[in-house]
Amino acid sequence: EVSTDDPETAFCTLANREELNPEEDSIHHCLYQFTRNETLTETNKLLCDVCTQRHCGPKNSISEKKYVYTNAKKQMLISLAPPILTLHLKRFQQAGFNLQKVNRHIKFPEVIDLAPFCTAKCKNVAEGNTKVLYSLYGVVEHSGTMRSGHYTAYVKMRAMNNHLSDLVLRGQSQASETEPVKGQWFHISDTHVQPVSVSKVLSSQAYLLFYERLL
């Protein structure tokens, strides 16, 4: 979607991202890198319809037009905060002609604030809010190699979240608790289920992360 917002606010976020200073090998660092401001120049210049019309005139046929490309800035930000946030970590890298699994631990929190990664005009965030909080409730982990392995999951058993139901069913956003949703974590591997501590969950090699919206 092409944004025609005021250039002064087009790259603004709900919370100041420059104060983050995210730790490397963390989910905050991943999000910061994914939503960073990019400059498009040289072979990456943007095709500008306005510049093309100004240069060629609106009456010229497509075959007569000489398309004009211009330097531009690009940034991917969240414009609609979802009720359920799913984060998929890329756990492979190119190693010569082969794909290699990335096994290092990526730190992730129980509660994460998406505000530094949301556009200043995020559609379903109340005016004046500078936090968009999510609580962790599920993790998928993969053990093994690129060719074979086993998937297991960590899931938090918790009480029904009425606030989340309102978000899913009605799209309404109201103030809620800012602490992690209370509950018991379980590790699930095929038919084997056992209770685990939150520290065990946070030390896992996450492949998929599932968060539910708090605020």
mmCIF file of C-alpha atoms in Angstrom:
data_model
loop_
_atom_site.group_PDB
_atom_site.id
_atom_site.type_symbol
_atom_site.label_atom_id
_atom_site.label_comp_id
_atom_site.label_asym_id
_atom_site.label_seq_id
_atom_site.Cartn_x
_atom_site.Cartn_y
_atom_site.Cartn_z
ATOM 1 C CA GLU A 1 0.000 0.000 0.000
ATOM 2 C CA VAL A 2 1.454 3.348 -1.067
ATOM 3 C CA SER A 3 1.286 5.939 1.703
ATOM 4 C CA THR A 4 0.473 9.555 0.861
ATOM 5 C CA ASP A 5 0.868 10.810 4.406
ATOM 6 C CA ASP A 6 2.765 13.935 5.307
ATOM 7 C CA PRO A 7 6.467 13.071 4.771
ATOM 8 C CA GLU A 8 7.230 14.559 8.191
ATOM 9 C CA THR A 9 5.047 11.960 9.966
ATOM 10 C CA ALA A 10 5.179 9.037 7.504
ATOM 11 C CA PHE A 11 8.169 7.505 9.287
ATOM 12 C CA CYS A 12 7.033 8.271 12.854
ATOM 13 C CA THR A 13 6.219 5.501 15.336
ATOM 14 C CA LEU A 14 3.982 5.309 18.421
ATOM 15 C CA ALA A 15 7.030 5.155 20.713
ATOM 16 C CA ASN A 16 10.553 6.425 20.141
ATOM 17 C CA ARG A 17 12.461 3.496 18.625
ATOM 18 C CA GLU A 18 15.817 5.278 18.911
ATOM 19 C CA GLU A 19 15.711 4.809 22.687
ATOM 20 C CA LEU A 20 15.465 1.028 22.338
ATOM 21 C CA ASN A 21 19.155 0.118 21.882
ATOM 22 C CA PRO A 22 18.086 -3.530 21.499
ATOM 23 C CA GLU A 23 20.384 -6.322 22.611
ATOM 24 C CA GLU A 24 21.742 -8.474 19.779
ATOM 25 C CA ASP A 25 20.318 -12.003 19.479
ATOM 26 C CA SER A 26 17.004 -10.781 20.875
ATOM 27 C CA ILE A 27 13.519 -10.576 19.385
ATOM 28 C CA HIS A 28 13.642 -6.788 19.877
ATOM 29 C CA HIS A 29 16.763 -6.623 17.705
ATOM 30 C CA CYS A 30 15.044 -8.765 15.041
ATOM 31 C CA LEU A 31 12.014 -6.446 14.977
ATOM 32 C CA TYR A 32 14.233 -3.355 14.988
ATOM 33 C CA GLN A 33 16.186 -4.623 11.973
ATOM 34 C CA PHE A 34 13.031 -5.717 10.119
ATOM 35 C CA THR A 35 11.413 -2.287 10.544
ATOM 36 C CA ARG A 36 14.488 -0.132 9.980
ATOM 37 C CA ASN A 37 14.428 2.823 7.589
ATOM 38 C CA GLU A 38 15.962 1.956 4.189
ATOM 39 C CA THR A 39 17.211 4.304 1.465
ATOM 40 C CA LEU A 40 16.432 3.237 -2.110
ATOM 41 C CA THR A 41 19.048 4.503 -4.577
ATOM 42 C CA GLU A 42 20.783 3.514 -7.833
ATOM 43 C CA THR A 43 19.294 0.217 -9.098
ATOM 44 C CA ASN A 44 16.791 0.228 -6.209
ATOM 45 C CA LYS A 45 15.224 3.588 -7.111
ATOM 46 C CA LEU A 46 11.437 3.858 -6.918
ATOM 47 C CA LEU A 47 9.275 4.275 -10.027
ATOM 48 C CA CYS A 48 7.518 7.607 -9.449
ATOM 49 C CA ASP A 49 4.204 8.108 -11.286
ATOM 50 C CA VAL A 50 4.075 11.789 -10.326
ATOM 51 C CA CYS A 51 7.593 12.435 -11.659
ATOM 52 C CA THR A 52 6.787 10.483 -14.836
ATOM 53 C CA GLN A 53 3.642 12.536 -15.518
ATOM 54 C CA ARG A 54 5.490 15.768 -14.780
ATOM 55 C CA HIS A 55 8.249 14.801 -17.206
ATOM 56 C CA CYS A 56 6.160 13.283 -20.018
ATOM 57 C CA GLY A 57 2.736 14.822 -19.528
ATOM 58 C CA PRO A 58 -0.498 12.934 -18.788
ATOM 59 C CA LYS A 59 -1.583 12.712 -22.441
ATOM 60 C CA ASN A 60 1.347 10.646 -23.706
ATOM 61 C CA SER A 61 0.633 6.990 -24.445
ATOM 62 C CA ILE A 62 2.283 4.280 -22.378
ATOM 63 C CA SER A 63 4.660 3.414 -25.236
ATOM 64 C CA GLU A 64 5.825 7.045 -25.488
ATOM 65 C CA LYS A 65 6.428 7.528 -21.778
ATOM 66 C CA LYS A 66 9.903 7.531 -20.330
ATOM 67 C CA TYR A 67 9.436 6.324 -16.810
ATOM 68 C CA VAL A 68 11.180 8.337 -14.131
ATOM 69 C CA TYR A 69 12.800 6.653 -11.144
ATOM 70 C CA THR A 70 13.712 8.578 -8.011
ATOM 71 C CA ASN A 71 15.569 8.103 -4.739
ATOM 72 C CA ALA A 72 13.214 7.180 -1.914
ATOM 73 C CA LYS A 73 12.954 6.053 1.698
ATOM 74 C CA LYS A 74 11.192 2.845 2.693
ATOM 75 C CA GLN A 75 10.110 1.528 6.070
ATOM 76 C CA MET A 76 7.859 -1.377 7.027
ATOM 77 C CA LEU A 77 5.762 -0.628 10.129
ATOM 78 C CA ILE A 78 2.668 -2.192 11.689
ATOM 79 C CA SER A 79 -0.474 -0.258 10.742
ATOM 80 C CA LEU A 80 -2.987 -2.535 12.510
ATOM 81 C CA ALA A 81 -2.049 -4.216 15.806
ATOM 82 C CA PRO A 82 -3.380 -7.818 15.692
ATOM 83 C CA PRO A 83 -5.226 -9.525 18.581
ATOM 84 C CA ILE A 84 -2.786 -12.444 18.222
ATOM 85 C CA LEU A 85 0.835 -11.727 17.318
ATOM 86 C CA THR A 86 2.724 -14.577 15.626
ATOM 87 C CA LEU A 87 6.471 -14.165 15.150
ATOM 88 C CA HIS A 88 8.267 -16.609 12.843
ATOM 89 C CA LEU A 89 12.047 -16.703 13.238
ATOM 90 C CA LYS A 90 14.129 -17.531 10.185
ATOM 91 C CA ARG A 91 16.283 -20.372 11.502
ATOM 92 C CA PHE A 92 18.312 -21.165 8.391
ATOM 93 C CA GLN A 93 21.087 -19.519 6.435
ATOM 94 C CA GLN A 94 22.881 -20.078 3.152
ATOM 95 C CA ALA A 95 26.227 -21.893 3.589
ATOM 96 C CA GLY A 96 27.746 -22.186 0.106
ATOM 97 C CA PHE A 97 25.272 -24.264 -1.902
ATOM 98 C CA ASN A 98 23.600 -25.675 1.195
ATOM 99 C CA LEU A 99 21.122 -24.447 3.774
ATOM 100 C CA GLN A 100 22.305 -24.552 7.365
ATOM 101 C CA LYS A 101 20.167 -24.416 10.487
ATOM 102 C CA VAL A 102 20.703 -21.491 12.880
ATOM 103 C CA ASN A 103 20.792 -22.920 16.407
ATOM 104 C CA ARG A 104 21.720 -19.909 18.515
ATOM 105 C CA HIS A 105 19.340 -18.762 21.229
ATOM 106 C CA ILE A 106 17.204 -15.685 20.491
ATOM 107 C CA LYS A 107 16.032 -13.939 23.658
ATOM 108 C CA PHE A 108 12.318 -13.148 23.899
ATOM 109 C CA PRO A 109 10.285 -11.611 26.758
ATOM 110 C CA GLU A 110 7.078 -12.628 28.491
ATOM 111 C CA VAL A 111 5.604 -9.209 27.665
ATOM 112 C CA ILE A 112 6.597 -7.321 24.534
ATOM 113 C CA ASP A 113 5.751 -3.753 23.511
ATOM 114 C CA LEU A 114 5.136 -3.301 19.769
ATOM 115 C CA ALA A 115 4.727 0.490 19.952
ATOM 116 C CA PRO A 116 8.254 1.247 18.620
ATOM 117 C CA PHE A 117 7.389 -0.835 15.545
ATOM 118 C CA CYS A 118 3.887 0.589 14.914
ATOM 119 C CA THR A 119 3.076 3.565 12.730
ATOM 120 C CA ALA A 120 2.098 6.707 14.643
ATOM 121 C CA LYS A 121 -1.408 6.372 13.146
ATOM 122 C CA CYS A 122 -1.904 2.707 14.037
ATOM 123 C CA LYS A 123 -5.580 2.107 13.290
ATOM 124 C CA ASN A 124 -6.716 0.235 16.392
ATOM 125 C CA VAL A 125 -4.661 1.965 19.075
ATOM 126 C CA ALA A 126 -6.439 4.628 21.135
ATOM 127 C CA GLU A 127 -5.165 8.168 20.644
ATOM 128 C CA GLY A 128 -2.548 9.046 23.235
ATOM 129 C CA ASN A 129 -1.500 5.436 23.862
ATOM 130 C CA THR A 130 2.251 4.908 23.578
ATOM 131 C CA LYS A 131 2.241 1.197 24.425
ATOM 132 C CA VAL A 132 0.965 -1.824 22.501
ATOM 133 C CA LEU A 133 1.574 -4.735 24.882
ATOM 134 C CA TYR A 134 1.430 -8.477 24.241
ATOM 135 C CA SER A 135 1.766 -11.454 26.602
ATOM 136 C CA LEU A 136 3.480 -14.687 25.558
ATOM 137 C CA TYR A 137 1.275 -17.801 25.590
ATOM 138 C CA GLY A 138 2.891 -20.248 23.152
ATOM 139 C CA VAL A 139 6.274 -21.272 21.733
ATOM 140 C CA VAL A 140 7.129 -23.829 19.041
ATOM 141 C CA GLU A 141 10.643 -25.303 19.160
ATOM 142 C CA HIS A 142 12.449 -27.453 16.583
ATOM 143 C CA SER A 143 15.262 -29.851 17.429
ATOM 144 C CA GLY A 144 17.387 -31.536 14.799
ATOM 145 C CA THR A 145 18.794 -30.474 11.435
ATOM 146 C CA MET A 146 17.469 -29.022 8.174
ATOM 147 C CA ARG A 147 16.835 -32.574 6.927
ATOM 148 C CA SER A 148 15.174 -34.102 9.971
ATOM 149 C CA GLY A 149 14.045 -33.243 13.467
ATOM 150 C CA HIS A 150 11.188 -32.967 15.911
ATOM 151 C CA TYR A 151 8.749 -30.183 16.808
ATOM 152 C CA THR A 152 7.633 -29.581 20.392
ATOM 153 C CA ALA A 153 5.587 -26.806 21.968
ATOM 154 C CA TYR A 154 5.309 -24.787 25.158
ATOM 155 C CA VAL A 155 1.772 -23.623 25.963
ATOM 156 C CA LYS A 156 0.428 -21.572 28.845
ATOM 157 C CA MET A 157 -2.860 -22.771 30.348
ATOM 158 C CA ARG A 158 -4.674 -19.653 31.491
ATOM 159 C CA ALA A 159 -8.127 -18.263 32.251
ATOM 160 C CA MET A 160 -10.289 -16.871 29.460
ATOM 161 C CA ASN A 161 -9.161 -13.411 28.359
ATOM 162 C CA ASN A 162 -12.358 -11.359 27.875
ATOM 163 C CA HIS A 163 -10.346 -8.416 26.583
ATOM 164 C CA LEU A 164 -8.855 -10.631 23.871
ATOM 165 C CA SER A 165 -12.321 -11.936 22.954
ATOM 166 C CA ASP A 166 -13.531 -8.370 22.477
ATOM 167 C CA LEU A 167 -10.555 -7.646 20.231
ATOM 168 C CA VAL A 168 -11.138 -10.736 18.081
ATOM 169 C CA LEU A 169 -14.925 -10.446 17.829
ATOM 170 C CA ARG A 170 -15.475 -6.661 17.840
ATOM 171 C CA GLY A 171 -12.088 -5.108 17.138
ATOM 172 C CA GLN A 172 -12.403 -3.084 20.342
ATOM 173 C CA SER A 173 -9.326 -2.102 22.327
ATOM 174 C CA GLN A 174 -9.641 -1.245 26.002
ATOM 175 C CA ALA A 175 -7.103 -0.845 28.786
ATOM 176 C CA SER A 176 -6.053 -4.115 30.377
ATOM 177 C CA GLU A 177 -3.419 -5.467 32.739
ATOM 178 C CA THR A 178 0.180 -4.828 31.740
ATOM 179 C CA GLU A 179 1.569 -7.895 33.542
ATOM 180 C CA PRO A 180 1.887 -11.328 31.881
ATOM 181 C CA VAL A 181 -1.343 -13.297 31.801
ATOM 182 C CA LYS A 182 -1.250 -15.666 34.804
ATOM 183 C CA GLY A 183 -1.196 -19.392 34.159
ATOM 184 C CA GLN A 184 0.815 -22.621 34.157
ATOM 185 C CA TRP A 185 3.266 -23.471 31.377
ATOM 186 C CA PHE A 186 3.372 -26.993 29.873
ATOM 187 C CA HIS A 187 5.839 -28.659 27.533
ATOM 188 C CA ILE A 188 4.154 -30.843 24.896
ATOM 189 C CA SER A 189 6.022 -33.466 22.872
ATOM 190 C CA ASP A 190 3.680 -35.758 20.944
ATOM 191 C CA THR A 191 1.538 -37.374 23.666
ATOM 192 C CA HIS A 192 3.898 -36.447 26.529
ATOM 193 C CA VAL A 193 2.850 -33.361 28.540
ATOM 194 C CA GLN A 194 4.616 -32.007 31.611
ATOM 195 C CA PRO A 195 4.505 -28.739 33.599
ATOM 196 C CA VAL A 196 7.561 -26.477 33.275
ATOM 197 C CA SER A 197 8.786 -23.185 34.704
ATOM 198 C CA VAL A 198 8.688 -19.914 32.783
ATOM 199 C CA SER A 199 12.512 -19.825 32.868
ATOM 200 C CA LYS A 200 12.536 -23.126 30.944
ATOM 201 C CA VAL A 201 10.221 -21.605 28.340
ATOM 202 C CA LEU A 202 12.311 -18.444 27.941
ATOM 203 C CA SER A 203 15.480 -20.491 27.452
ATOM 204 C CA SER A 204 14.026 -22.513 24.557
ATOM 205 C CA GLN A 205 15.228 -22.301 20.943
ATOM 206 C CA ALA A 206 12.101 -20.565 19.689
ATOM 207 C CA TYR A 207 10.996 -21.114 16.093
ATOM 208 C CA LEU A 208 7.496 -19.661 16.432
ATOM 209 C CA LEU A 209 6.292 -17.256 19.136
ATOM 210 C CA PHE A 210 2.640 -16.586 19.972
ATOM 211 C CA TYR A 211 1.546 -13.501 21.929
ATOM 212 C CA GLU A 212 -1.932 -12.277 22.894
ATOM 213 C CA ARG A 213 -2.690 -8.574 23.120
ATOM 214 C CA LEU A 214 -2.952 -6.971 26.552
ATOM 215 C CA LEU A 215 -3.149 -3.260 25.759
#
